[in-house]
Short mmCIF file of C-alpha atoms and ligand atoms in Angstrom, two decimals:
data_model
loop_
_atom_site.label_atom_id
_atom_site.label_comp_id
_atom_site.label_asym_id
_atom_site.label_seq_id
_atom_site.Cartn_x
_atom_site.Cartn_y
_atom_site.Cartn_z
CA MET Y 20 8.15 48.30 11.78
CA ALA Y 21 8.02 51.23 9.69
CA ASP Y 22 3.70 50.32 9.19
CA PHE Y 23 3.72 52.27 12.25
CA ASP Y 24 4.65 55.59 13.27
CA PHE Y 25 5.95 53.83 17.16
CA ASP Y 26 6.73 50.52 17.78
CA LEU Y 27 5.24 51.47 21.66
CA PHE Y 28 1.60 53.58 22.01
CA VAL Y 29 2.20 54.18 26.55
CA ILE Y 30 -1.22 55.86 27.56
CA GLY Y 31 -0.56 56.99 30.91
CA ALA Y 32 2.46 58.28 32.52
CA GLY Y 33 2.55 57.86 35.81
CA SER Y 34 4.76 54.93 37.81
CA GLY Y 35 4.07 51.95 35.82
CA GLY Y 36 3.10 53.34 32.10
CA VAL Y 37 6.97 55.38 32.59
CA ARG Y 38 9.28 52.92 33.66
CA ALA Y 39 7.82 50.66 30.44
CA ALA Y 40 8.68 53.40 27.93
CA ARG Y 41 11.72 54.46 29.34
CA LEU Y 42 12.66 50.69 29.10
CA ALA Y 43 11.08 50.41 26.25
CA ALA Y 44 12.68 53.74 24.33
CA LEU Y 45 16.12 52.56 26.07
CA SER Y 46 16.01 49.38 23.65
CA GLY Y 47 15.97 51.11 20.42
CA ALA Y 48 12.24 51.74 19.87
CA LYS Y 49 10.23 54.32 19.47
CA VAL Y 50 8.29 54.62 21.77
CA ALA Y 51 5.31 57.77 22.74
CA VAL Y 52 3.80 58.02 25.97
CA ALA Y 53 0.39 60.09 25.68
CA GLU Y 54 -1.16 61.57 29.22
CA GLU Y 55 -3.76 63.93 29.69
CA HIS Y 56 -2.96 65.80 33.43
CA ARG Y 57 1.31 65.81 34.43
CA VAL Y 58 3.61 63.32 34.33
CA GLY Y 59 4.57 61.62 37.00
CA GLY Y 60 0.49 59.64 37.84
CA THR Y 61 -1.59 59.28 40.93
CA CYS Y 62 2.28 58.18 43.33
CA VAL Y 63 4.01 61.85 42.01
CA ILE Y 64 1.03 63.56 41.68
CA ARG Y 65 -1.80 63.15 43.61
CA GLY Y 66 -0.69 60.09 46.38
CA CYS Y 67 2.22 58.49 48.07
CA VAL Y 68 5.07 61.18 46.95
CA PRO Y 69 2.35 64.24 48.38
CA LYS Y 70 0.99 61.68 51.20
CA LYS Y 71 4.15 61.33 52.72
CA PHE Y 72 5.18 64.63 52.78
CA MET Y 73 1.94 65.01 54.85
CA VAL Y 74 2.52 62.44 56.91
CA TYR Y 75 6.16 64.24 57.83
CA ALA Y 76 4.64 67.73 57.96
CA SER Y 77 1.82 65.70 60.23
CA GLU Y 78 4.64 63.81 62.46
CA PHE Y 79 6.47 66.24 64.42
CA ALA Y 80 3.13 67.29 66.86
CA ASN Y 81 4.02 64.00 68.28
CA GLN Y 82 8.19 64.97 68.10
CA VAL Y 83 7.16 68.68 70.27
CA LYS Y 84 5.60 65.97 72.86
CA THR Y 85 8.43 63.85 72.81
CA ALA Y 86 10.96 66.36 72.73
CA LYS Y 87 9.24 68.16 76.25
CA GLY Y 88 9.95 64.41 78.14
CA TYR Y 89 13.44 64.93 77.16
CA GLY Y 90 14.13 68.42 78.27
CA TRP Y 91 13.10 70.86 75.60
CA ALA Y 92 11.56 73.35 76.26
CA VAL Y 93 8.73 73.61 73.05
CA GLU Y 94 7.22 76.81 72.56
CA PRO Y 95 3.35 75.80 71.70
CA PRO Y 96 4.28 74.99 68.04
CA ARG Y 97 1.80 76.89 64.89
CA PHE Y 98 1.51 75.30 61.69
CA ASP Y 99 1.38 76.98 58.52
CA TRP Y 100 -0.92 74.97 55.69
CA LYS Y 101 -0.65 77.15 52.96
CA ALA Y 102 3.84 77.32 53.77
CA PHE Y 103 3.12 73.42 53.99
CA LEU Y 104 1.12 73.82 50.36
CA THR Y 105 3.49 75.84 48.43
CA ALA Y 106 6.40 73.43 49.46
CA LYS Y 107 4.93 70.75 48.74
CA ASP Y 108 3.99 72.09 45.00
CA VAL Y 109 7.45 73.13 44.73
CA GLU Y 110 8.93 69.69 45.12
CA ILE Y 111 6.16 68.05 42.86
CA ALA Y 112 6.81 69.92 40.33
CA ARG Y 113 10.63 69.34 40.81
CA LEU Y 114 10.26 65.25 41.19
CA SER Y 115 6.93 65.72 37.88
CA GLY Y 116 10.14 67.28 35.78
CA ILE Y 117 12.00 64.98 36.73
CA TYR Y 118 9.67 62.12 35.21
CA VAL Y 119 9.34 64.73 31.69
CA THR Y 120 13.30 64.81 31.61
CA ASN Y 121 13.40 60.59 31.73
CA LEU Y 122 11.41 59.95 29.49
CA ARG Y 123 12.88 62.34 26.89
CA LYS Y 124 16.12 61.56 27.92
CA ALA Y 125 15.20 57.81 26.97
CA GLY Y 126 14.22 58.99 23.54
CA ALA Y 127 10.53 58.85 24.15
CA HIS Y 128 8.30 60.91 23.27
CA LEU Y 129 5.59 62.61 25.03
CA LEU Y 130 2.19 63.47 23.56
CA HIS Y 131 0.55 66.21 26.07
CA GLY Y 132 -3.10 64.81 25.70
CA LYS Y 133 -6.23 61.89 26.67
CA ALA Y 134 -5.46 58.92 24.16
CA ARG Y 135 -8.11 56.42 23.23
CA VAL Y 136 -7.44 53.73 21.44
CA ILE Y 137 -9.89 53.40 17.95
CA ASP Y 138 -8.42 50.11 16.98
CA PRO Y 139 -6.18 47.35 18.05
CA HIS Y 140 -3.14 49.31 16.35
CA THR Y 141 -4.64 52.78 16.54
CA VAL Y 142 -4.54 55.63 18.85
CA GLU Y 143 -6.48 59.40 18.82
CA VAL Y 144 -4.36 62.21 20.93
CA GLU Y 145 -6.58 64.79 21.63
CA PRO Y 146 -4.48 67.48 22.67
CA LYS Y 147 -4.29 69.23 26.31
CA GLU Y 148 -5.49 73.10 25.88
CA GLY Y 149 -1.42 74.23 24.44
CA SER Y 150 -0.59 72.05 23.30
CA GLU Y 151 -0.41 70.50 19.61
CA ASP Y 152 -0.02 67.10 20.45
CA GLY Y 153 -2.71 66.03 18.71
CA GLY Y 154 -4.10 63.93 16.26
CA ARG Y 155 -4.00 59.93 15.21
CA TYR Y 156 -1.02 57.23 15.60
CA THR Y 157 -0.45 53.90 14.50
CA ALA Y 158 2.20 51.53 16.61
CA LYS Y 159 2.70 48.15 17.02
CA ARG Y 160 1.54 47.84 20.33
CA ILE Y 161 -0.15 49.70 22.83
CA LEU Y 162 0.02 49.92 26.63
CA ILE Y 163 -2.62 51.11 28.74
CA ALA Y 164 -1.45 52.60 32.06
CA THR Y 165 -4.16 55.09 33.41
CA GLY Y 166 -4.27 54.03 37.25
CA GLY Y 167 -7.13 54.46 39.08
CA ARG Y 168 -9.47 57.26 39.68
CA PRO Y 169 -10.85 57.75 43.57
CA THR Y 170 -14.56 56.25 44.12
CA LYS Y 171 -17.32 58.06 46.84
CA PRO Y 172 -20.43 56.42 47.79
CA ASP Y 173 -24.13 57.27 46.62
CA PHE Y 174 -26.01 59.32 49.06
CA PRO Y 175 -28.50 62.06 49.35
CA GLY Y 176 -25.04 64.87 49.72
CA ALA Y 177 -22.54 62.65 49.03
CA GLU Y 178 -20.79 65.44 46.11
CA LEU Y 179 -20.44 68.05 49.33
CA GLY Y 180 -17.05 65.30 49.93
CA VAL Y 181 -13.97 65.59 48.62
CA THR Y 182 -12.29 62.59 47.78
CA SER Y 183 -7.63 61.71 48.67
CA ASN Y 184 -7.15 64.04 44.89
CA GLU Y 185 -8.51 67.73 46.73
CA ALA Y 186 -6.86 66.82 50.25
CA PHE Y 187 -3.49 67.82 49.03
CA HIS Y 188 -4.99 70.96 48.19
CA LEU Y 189 -7.62 72.19 50.83
CA PRO Y 190 -8.59 75.69 50.46
CA GLU Y 191 -7.76 76.24 54.46
CA LEU Y 192 -6.80 73.64 56.62
CA PRO Y 193 -10.23 72.45 58.46
CA LYS Y 194 -10.87 72.38 62.16
CA ARG Y 195 -12.70 69.42 62.41
CA ILE Y 196 -12.79 66.48 59.31
CA LEU Y 197 -14.06 63.29 59.02
CA VAL Y 198 -12.46 61.18 57.07
CA VAL Y 199 -14.83 58.04 55.66
CA GLY Y 200 -13.09 53.78 55.17
CA GLY Y 201 -11.13 51.83 56.58
CA GLY Y 202 -8.42 51.55 54.00
CA TYR Y 203 -5.02 52.75 53.60
CA ILE Y 204 -5.87 56.62 52.65
CA ALA Y 205 -8.47 56.25 54.85
CA VAL Y 206 -5.84 55.84 58.25
CA GLU Y 207 -3.29 58.00 56.50
CA PHE Y 208 -4.87 61.09 56.10
CA ALA Y 209 -6.40 60.97 59.53
CA GLY Y 210 -3.31 60.53 61.16
CA ILE Y 211 -2.34 63.43 58.94
CA PHE Y 212 -4.89 65.06 59.76
CA ASN Y 213 -4.52 64.83 63.54
CA GLY Y 214 -1.44 65.06 63.43
CA LEU Y 215 -2.09 68.73 62.14
CA GLY Y 216 -4.23 69.91 65.07
CA VAL Y 217 -7.63 69.13 63.26
CA GLU Y 218 -10.30 68.02 65.92
CA THR Y 219 -10.79 64.18 63.28
CA THR Y 220 -12.63 61.31 63.38
CA LEU Y 221 -12.62 58.13 61.51
CA CYS Y 222 -15.80 56.50 60.05
CA TYR Y 223 -15.83 53.24 59.41
CA ARG Y 224 -18.39 50.51 58.10
CA GLY Y 225 -16.39 47.33 58.83
CA SER Y 226 -16.06 46.33 62.61
CA ASN Y 227 -12.37 46.80 62.70
CA VAL Y 228 -9.79 49.43 60.02
CA LEU Y 229 -8.55 47.78 57.60
CA ARG Y 230 -9.17 44.98 56.74
CA GLY Y 231 -7.30 42.28 55.02
CA PHE Y 232 -4.82 42.51 57.04
CA ASP Y 233 -4.01 40.78 60.20
CA ASP Y 234 -6.32 41.52 63.26
CA ASP Y 235 -3.70 41.44 65.50
CA ILE Y 236 -2.16 44.79 63.71
CA ARG Y 237 -5.80 45.42 63.08
CA SER Y 238 -6.76 46.07 66.47
CA HIS Y 239 -3.41 47.12 67.57
CA LEU Y 240 -3.76 49.72 65.19
CA ALA Y 241 -7.21 51.17 66.04
CA ASP Y 242 -6.41 51.10 69.78
CA GLU Y 243 -3.34 53.69 68.97
CA LEU Y 244 -5.26 55.78 66.40
CA GLU Y 245 -7.62 56.25 68.86
CA LYS Y 246 -5.13 57.02 71.88
CA ARG Y 247 -3.42 59.58 69.49
CA GLY Y 248 -6.22 61.58 69.96
CA VAL Y 249 -8.87 60.55 66.64
CA LYS Y 250 -12.57 59.41 67.04
CA VAL Y 251 -13.07 56.49 65.34
CA ILE Y 252 -16.60 54.95 64.69
CA LEU Y 253 -16.75 51.63 63.82
CA GLY Y 254 -20.12 49.88 61.55
CA CYS Y 255 -20.83 53.85 61.19
CA SER Y 256 -22.56 54.36 57.61
CA HIS Y 257 -23.38 57.67 56.37
CA GLN Y 258 -27.29 58.48 55.62
CA SER Y 259 -26.73 62.06 54.02
CA LEU Y 260 -24.49 64.51 54.18
CA GLU Y 261 -25.80 68.45 54.07
CA LYS Y 262 -24.72 71.94 54.19
CA THR Y 263 -24.69 74.52 56.63
CA ALA Y 264 -24.00 77.53 57.70
CA THR Y 265 -21.22 76.47 59.83
CA GLY Y 266 -20.41 72.99 58.39
CA LEU Y 267 -21.56 69.83 57.03
CA VAL Y 268 -23.97 67.99 58.63
CA SER Y 269 -23.31 63.59 58.04
CA LYS Y 270 -26.12 61.81 59.10
CA LEU Y 271 -25.20 58.83 59.85
CA ASN Y 272 -26.26 55.11 60.94
CA ASN Y 273 -27.65 54.90 64.85
CA ASP Y 274 -28.34 58.61 65.01
CA ILE Y 275 -25.11 59.42 64.93
CA THR Y 276 -25.32 63.10 63.73
CA LEU Y 277 -21.31 65.01 63.56
CA GLU Y 278 -20.61 67.93 62.57
CA THR Y 279 -16.58 68.75 60.73
CA ASP Y 280 -15.47 71.06 57.61
CA VAL Y 281 -14.98 68.78 55.69
CA VAL Y 282 -15.90 64.95 54.76
CA LEU Y 283 -13.16 62.81 52.57
CA PHE Y 284 -14.10 60.02 51.28
CA ALA Y 285 -11.59 57.32 51.75
CA THR Y 286 -13.50 54.61 49.93
CA GLY Y 287 -11.29 52.11 47.47
CA ARG Y 288 -10.90 53.81 44.18
CA ALA Y 289 -11.38 52.06 40.26
CA PRO Y 290 -9.66 51.57 37.02
CA TYR Y 291 -9.81 54.34 35.47
CA VAL Y 292 -10.93 52.69 31.70
CA GLU Y 293 -13.05 55.53 31.05
CA GLY Y 294 -13.43 57.00 27.54
CA LEU Y 295 -10.72 54.40 25.96
CA GLY Y 296 -12.06 53.21 23.81
CA LEU Y 297 -11.58 50.00 24.94
CA GLU Y 298 -14.54 48.90 24.23
CA THR Y 299 -14.00 49.49 20.88
CA VAL Y 300 -11.40 47.59 20.60
CA GLY Y 301 -13.11 44.30 22.42
CA VAL Y 302 -10.83 44.26 25.41
CA LYS Y 303 -12.03 42.45 28.71
CA LEU Y 304 -12.85 44.30 31.77
CA ASN Y 305 -12.56 41.73 34.92
CA GLU Y 306 -15.45 41.30 36.81
CA ARG Y 307 -14.58 44.45 38.79
CA GLY Y 308 -14.50 46.91 35.99
CA ALA Y 309 -10.31 46.26 35.35
CA VAL Y 310 -8.76 45.70 32.34
CA ALA Y 311 -8.29 41.81 32.34
CA VAL Y 312 -4.79 40.34 31.81
CA ASP Y 313 -2.73 37.04 31.85
CA SER Y 314 0.41 36.97 34.10
CA TYR Y 315 2.82 38.25 31.32
CA SER Y 316 0.25 41.57 30.65
CA LYS Y 317 -1.34 41.11 27.88
CA THR Y 318 -5.45 41.60 27.22
CA ASN Y 319 -7.62 39.70 24.76
CA VAL Y 320 -6.41 41.49 21.51
CA ASP Y 321 -3.15 40.49 21.05
CA SER Y 322 -1.31 44.00 20.51
CA ILE Y 323 -2.61 45.92 23.51
CA TRP Y 324 -1.14 45.27 27.33
CA ALA Y 325 -2.03 46.98 30.70
CA VAL Y 326 0.02 47.37 33.59
CA GLY Y 327 -1.00 49.00 37.34
CA ASP Y 328 -4.11 49.91 38.75
CA VAL Y 329 -6.08 49.64 35.39
CA THR Y 330 -5.76 45.77 35.69
CA ASP Y 331 -5.90 45.62 39.57
CA ARG Y 332 -3.57 43.02 41.05
CA ILE Y 333 -2.23 44.30 43.26
CA ASN Y 334 -2.64 48.29 43.20
CA LEU Y 335 0.89 50.10 44.01
CA THR Y 336 3.65 52.13 42.72
CA PRO Y 337 6.71 49.80 42.98
CA VAL Y 338 4.02 46.84 41.41
CA ALA Y 339 3.23 48.67 38.55
CA ILE Y 340 6.23 49.44 37.94
CA ARG Y 341 7.21 46.05 37.57
CA GLU Y 342 4.45 45.05 36.07
CA GLY Y 343 5.79 47.44 33.01
CA ALA Y 344 9.61 45.80 33.85
CA ALA Y 345 8.96 42.90 33.05
CA PHE Y 346 6.28 43.86 30.05
CA ALA Y 347 9.13 45.59 28.41
CA GLU Y 348 11.84 42.55 29.07
CA THR Y 349 9.23 40.41 27.37
CA GLU Y 350 8.55 42.51 24.57
CA PHE Y 351 11.80 45.20 23.50
CA PHE Y 352 14.90 42.68 24.94
CA ASP Y 353 13.51 39.53 23.86
CA ARG Y 354 13.64 38.00 27.52
CA PRO Y 355 9.77 37.11 28.55
CA THR Y 356 9.84 38.17 31.92
CA SER Y 357 6.24 37.99 34.18
CA PHE Y 358 6.11 39.50 37.65
CA ASP Y 359 5.61 37.19 40.33
CA HIS Y 360 3.05 39.51 42.69
CA GLU Y 361 3.38 36.65 45.71
CA ALA Y 362 5.15 38.05 48.83
CA VAL Y 363 4.95 41.99 47.77
CA ALA Y 364 5.61 44.01 50.84
CA SER Y 365 3.23 46.62 52.09
CA ALA Y 366 3.54 49.88 54.46
CA VAL Y 367 0.50 51.39 55.43
CA PHE Y 368 1.65 55.33 56.99
CA SER Y 369 -0.94 55.43 59.08
CA GLN Y 370 0.82 56.93 62.70
CA PRO Y 371 2.62 54.65 64.08
CA PRO Y 372 3.10 52.76 60.34
CA VAL Y 373 2.25 49.57 59.89
CA GLY Y 374 4.60 47.30 57.67
CA VAL Y 375 3.59 44.10 56.46
CA VAL Y 376 4.57 40.79 54.00
CA GLY Y 377 3.43 37.57 53.13
CA MET Y 378 0.32 36.10 55.14
CA THR Y 379 -2.39 37.22 57.86
CA GLU Y 380 -2.46 34.87 60.19
CA ALA Y 381 -6.09 33.63 59.52
CA GLU Y 382 -4.88 33.13 55.94
CA ALA Y 383 -2.16 31.12 56.96
CA ARG Y 384 -4.25 29.12 59.08
CA HIS Y 385 -6.74 28.05 55.94
CA ALA Y 386 -4.44 27.53 53.83
CA PHE Y 387 -1.69 25.39 56.07
CA GLY Y 388 -3.49 24.29 58.91
CA ALA Y 389 -1.42 23.90 61.51
CA VAL Y 390 0.94 27.29 61.95
CA ASP Y 391 3.03 28.50 65.18
CA ILE Y 392 2.83 32.27 66.23
CA TYR Y 393 5.61 34.36 67.68
CA GLN Y 394 4.15 38.13 68.62
CA SER Y 395 4.91 40.58 70.97
CA ALA Y 396 3.63 44.39 71.89
CA PHE Y 397 5.34 46.70 74.02
CA ARG Y 398 6.12 50.42 74.56
CA PRO Y 399 9.19 51.30 72.48
CA MET Y 400 12.13 52.51 74.64
CA LYS Y 401 12.06 55.87 73.74
CA VAL Y 402 7.95 55.70 74.68
CA VAL Y 403 8.76 54.84 77.93
CA PHE Y 404 11.61 57.22 78.73
CA TYR Y 405 8.90 60.51 78.49
CA GLY Y 406 6.17 57.96 80.20
CA GLY Y 407 4.11 58.37 76.86
CA GLN Y 408 1.62 55.16 76.64
CA GLU Y 409 2.10 54.46 72.75
CA ARG Y 410 3.06 51.02 71.92
CA SER Y 411 4.25 48.55 69.06
CA PHE Y 412 3.64 45.43 67.63
CA MET Y 413 5.65 42.82 66.08
CA LYS Y 414 4.45 39.41 65.08
CA LEU Y 415 5.51 36.81 63.07
CA VAL Y 416 3.33 33.26 61.39
CA VAL Y 417 4.90 30.00 61.16
CA ARG Y 418 4.21 26.98 58.72
CA GLN Y 419 4.34 24.30 61.46
CA ASP Y 420 5.39 21.74 59.24
CA ASP Y 421 8.54 23.54 57.64
CA GLN Y 422 9.07 26.04 59.61
CA ARG Y 423 9.17 28.42 57.14
CA ILE Y 424 7.78 32.13 58.52
CA VAL Y 425 5.46 33.27 56.00
CA GLY Y 426 4.04 36.71 57.33
CA VAL Y 427 5.63 39.01 59.12
CA HIS Y 428 3.33 42.05 60.63
CA VAL Y 429 5.38 45.13 62.49
CA MET Y 430 3.23 48.29 63.15
CA SER Y 431 6.06 50.44 65.06
CA PRO Y 432 7.65 53.19 63.81
CA ASP Y 433 9.49 52.75 61.05
CA ALA Y 434 7.95 49.96 60.45
CA PRO Y 435 7.73 50.69 56.16
CA GLU Y 436 11.85 50.16 56.45
CA ILE Y 437 11.64 47.20 58.55
CA ILE Y 438 9.79 45.42 56.22
CA GLN Y 439 11.75 46.34 53.29
CA MET Y 440 14.71 44.06 55.01
CA ALA Y 441 12.25 41.16 56.39
CA ALA Y 442 10.02 41.17 53.06
CA ILE Y 443 14.04 39.87 51.41
CA ALA Y 444 14.10 37.23 54.23
CA VAL Y 445 10.11 35.92 53.27
CA LYS Y 446 11.20 36.01 49.50
CA MET Y 447 13.83 33.79 49.90
CA GLY Y 448 11.56 31.24 51.97
CA VAL Y 449 13.59 31.37 55.31
CA THR Y 450 12.48 29.25 58.37
CA LYS Y 451 12.41 29.96 61.90
CA ALA Y 452 15.72 28.86 62.88
CA GLN Y 453 17.58 30.88 59.94
CA TRP Y 454 15.41 33.73 61.23
CA ASP Y 455 16.49 33.17 64.88
CA SER Y 456 20.00 32.69 64.21
CA THR Y 457 20.68 36.64 62.97
CA CYS Y 458 21.70 38.13 65.63
CA ALA Y 459 20.35 41.31 66.73
CA VAL Y 460 21.03 44.83 66.24
CA HIS Y 461 20.94 46.91 69.57
CA PRO Y 462 19.47 49.13 71.25
CA THR Y 463 16.51 48.67 67.86
CA LEU Y 464 13.15 48.19 67.27
CA ALA Y 465 12.91 46.43 64.91
CA GLU Y 466 15.34 43.17 67.33
CA GLU Y 467 12.10 42.18 69.41
CA LEU Y 468 11.57 40.78 65.63
CA VAL Y 469 14.75 38.74 66.33
CA THR Y 470 14.89 37.63 69.71
CA MET Y 471 11.13 35.82 69.83
CA ARG Y 472 12.25 32.60 71.22
CA GLU Y 473 8.26 31.31 72.80
CA LYS Y 474 5.52 31.07 71.00
CA TYR Y 475 2.12 32.96 72.03
CA VAL Y 476 -0.75 30.66 73.46
CA GLN Y 477 -3.78 32.82 73.09
CA PRO Y 478 -5.22 33.40 76.24
CA GLY Y 479 -8.02 31.24 77.04
CA VAL Y 480 -7.45 28.84 74.84
CA GLY Y 481 -4.79 27.02 75.90
CA THR Y 482 -2.22 25.98 72.58
CA VAL Y 483 -2.10 27.77 68.91
CA ALA Y 484 -2.73 24.74 67.01
P1 LIG I 560 -9.08 50.50 49.86
O1 LIG I 560 -9.93 49.40 49.39
O2 LIG I 560 -7.64 49.88 50.89
O3 LIG I 560 -10.43 50.81 51.33
C1 LIG I 560 -11.15 51.61 51.29
C2 LIG I 560 -12.20 51.72 51.97
O4 LIG I 560 -13.69 51.95 51.67
C3 LIG I 560 -12.53 50.32 52.77
O5 LIG I 560 -12.79 50.37 53.56
C4 LIG I 560 -13.74 49.98 52.57
O6 LIG I 560 -14.90 49.29 53.43
C5 LIG I 560 -14.74 50.96 52.68
N1 LIG I 560 -15.48 51.55 51.24
C6 LIG I 560 -15.91 51.22 50.18
N2 LIG I 560 -17.21 51.12 49.83
C7 LIG I 560 -17.03 52.24 50.69
C8 LIG I 560 -19.04 53.04 50.69
N3 LIG I 560 -19.43 52.62 49.97
N4 LIG I 560 -18.97 53.37 52.00
C9 LIG I 560 -18.69 53.47 52.79
N5 LIG I 560 -17.12 52.37 52.84
C10 LIG I 560 -17.45 52.37 51.48
O7 LIG I 560 -9.14 51.67 49.67
P2 LIG I 560 -8.04 52.95 49.78
O8 LIG I 560 -9.24 54.32 48.86
O9 LIG I 560 -8.27 53.64 51.44
O10 LIG I 560 -7.25 52.59 48.82
C11 LIG I 560 -6.53 52.36 47.20
C12 LIG I 560 -5.53 51.15 46.83
O11 LIG I 560 -4.40 52.61 47.26
C13 LIG I 560 -5.11 50.88 48.08
O12 LIG I 560 -5.78 49.64 48.39
C14 LIG I 560 -4.01 50.50 48.24
O13 LIG I 560 -3.30 48.99 47.41
C15 LIG I 560 -3.56 52.06 47.47
N6 LIG I 560 -2.66 52.67 48.52
C16 LIG I 560 -1.76 52.03 49.03
C17 LIG I 560 -1.51 53.10 49.57
C18 LIG I 560 0.05 52.35 50.85
O14 LIG I 560 1.20 51.48 49.96
N7 LIG I 560 1.12 53.36 51.82
C19 LIG I 560 -1.25 54.65 50.16
C20 LIG I 560 -2.33 54.65 49.86
C21 LIG I 560 -3.40 54.13 48.22
P3 LIG I 560 -14.91 47.13 53.22
O15 LIG I 560 -13.47 47.30 53.48
O16 LIG I 560 -15.40 46.90 54.16
O17 LIG I 560 -14.41 47.27 51.94
#
């Protein structure tokens, strides 16, 4: 050990890096963490956490509408974007501070600067302005946890659009926005801006939003987005983007021209490997440009590991945390641990939100052939009371031969909360009969999930085999 400055050098203080660093330091190891921006990474600084605050802020518009139906007299509400941004930034700074405190409490050494791997046991830190953390450091192990970065499509004028990074700091709330993409970030931000009163259009190149999700969830969500006021254009791609005196003009295919104040590209994220020096030490990347790792998050170089979005396995904060923890367990607590990437639940904070765990119907049919489907689309009692039209949708995918529930798909208020609990049962291999033996909690939305007894028969198809 005396040969190295540190037992572990972590590059990137986001969710995965911080968890690995803290656990390793708690084992008594000497740990350094380098971060070129703010401690907390994408999730805390420019991702999940500020996004959720924006979702909360934007939901009040619908709540005000609902309140009227319940007898409240409500003045026309007014939203103050700048006041919200100030409050949001205060909270993000507090959370980032907690990350710093926790790292220090565990005994990790925090370095402010951009780190680059020089050789399998050496890292060079270029200090951030005002920091004196620069220099070369040696380490027995190096962990790459640099996350991902938003990408923009390549067409004339694309540089005029922003990404999610900037969406958290727009100087003014726009009157009109075009959101490009159909993934998590696109549908979440479309809901946010629509809720905040911005005229919102979502332009997606494919046949329906949320590719990879269950087809019924995709179509129900697209309907609900439109019901709530988002204009959804499918099969839509950009030809150019131009700045004019009055805004940004998007020339789309099918001769559509659309002027908005902001164009937000939610067109995917790429692993952040630039400037890390990985090529100089021979760390292999996969075909998607992500750091290639084995099930213990180890790269092809014996002293280098990688966790989180930079490995592009499942790009979710809790997954990065579990990968970081598994790495620390294996390397510093002598407990070989690899994170199981099966049946990881996820939530999309669209409006209404979506929660899913396990396989889609199409995936299950492909894998197992025969499946039973149970599904329900309905207006929740809260909505029916005031005459609203928003619907919820729930679906169970059951493997026919052993009746195991292999997929749960929920689009409803509180779907992310509901799916967290459902995920436990699915992970444990619950059967439909065991699931049904659970008594309902009444009156709730979630009770619908345990009271679906009739197999779904596709209209016009007869039995679904
Ligand atoms: P996604 O990969 O989910 O979606 C990217 C979208 O952009 C897709 O609809 C894709 O279309 C489209 N797209 C890609 N390239 C182009 C292009 N050149 N022109 C037009 N459209 C394009 O990425 P996101 O950016 O939404 O999110 C990144 C990841 O971050 C997610 O996959 C998720 O893992 C994570 N995330 C998780 C959240 C959560 O847990 N709630 C929230 C936000 C992000 P196509 O479908 O045709 O490929």
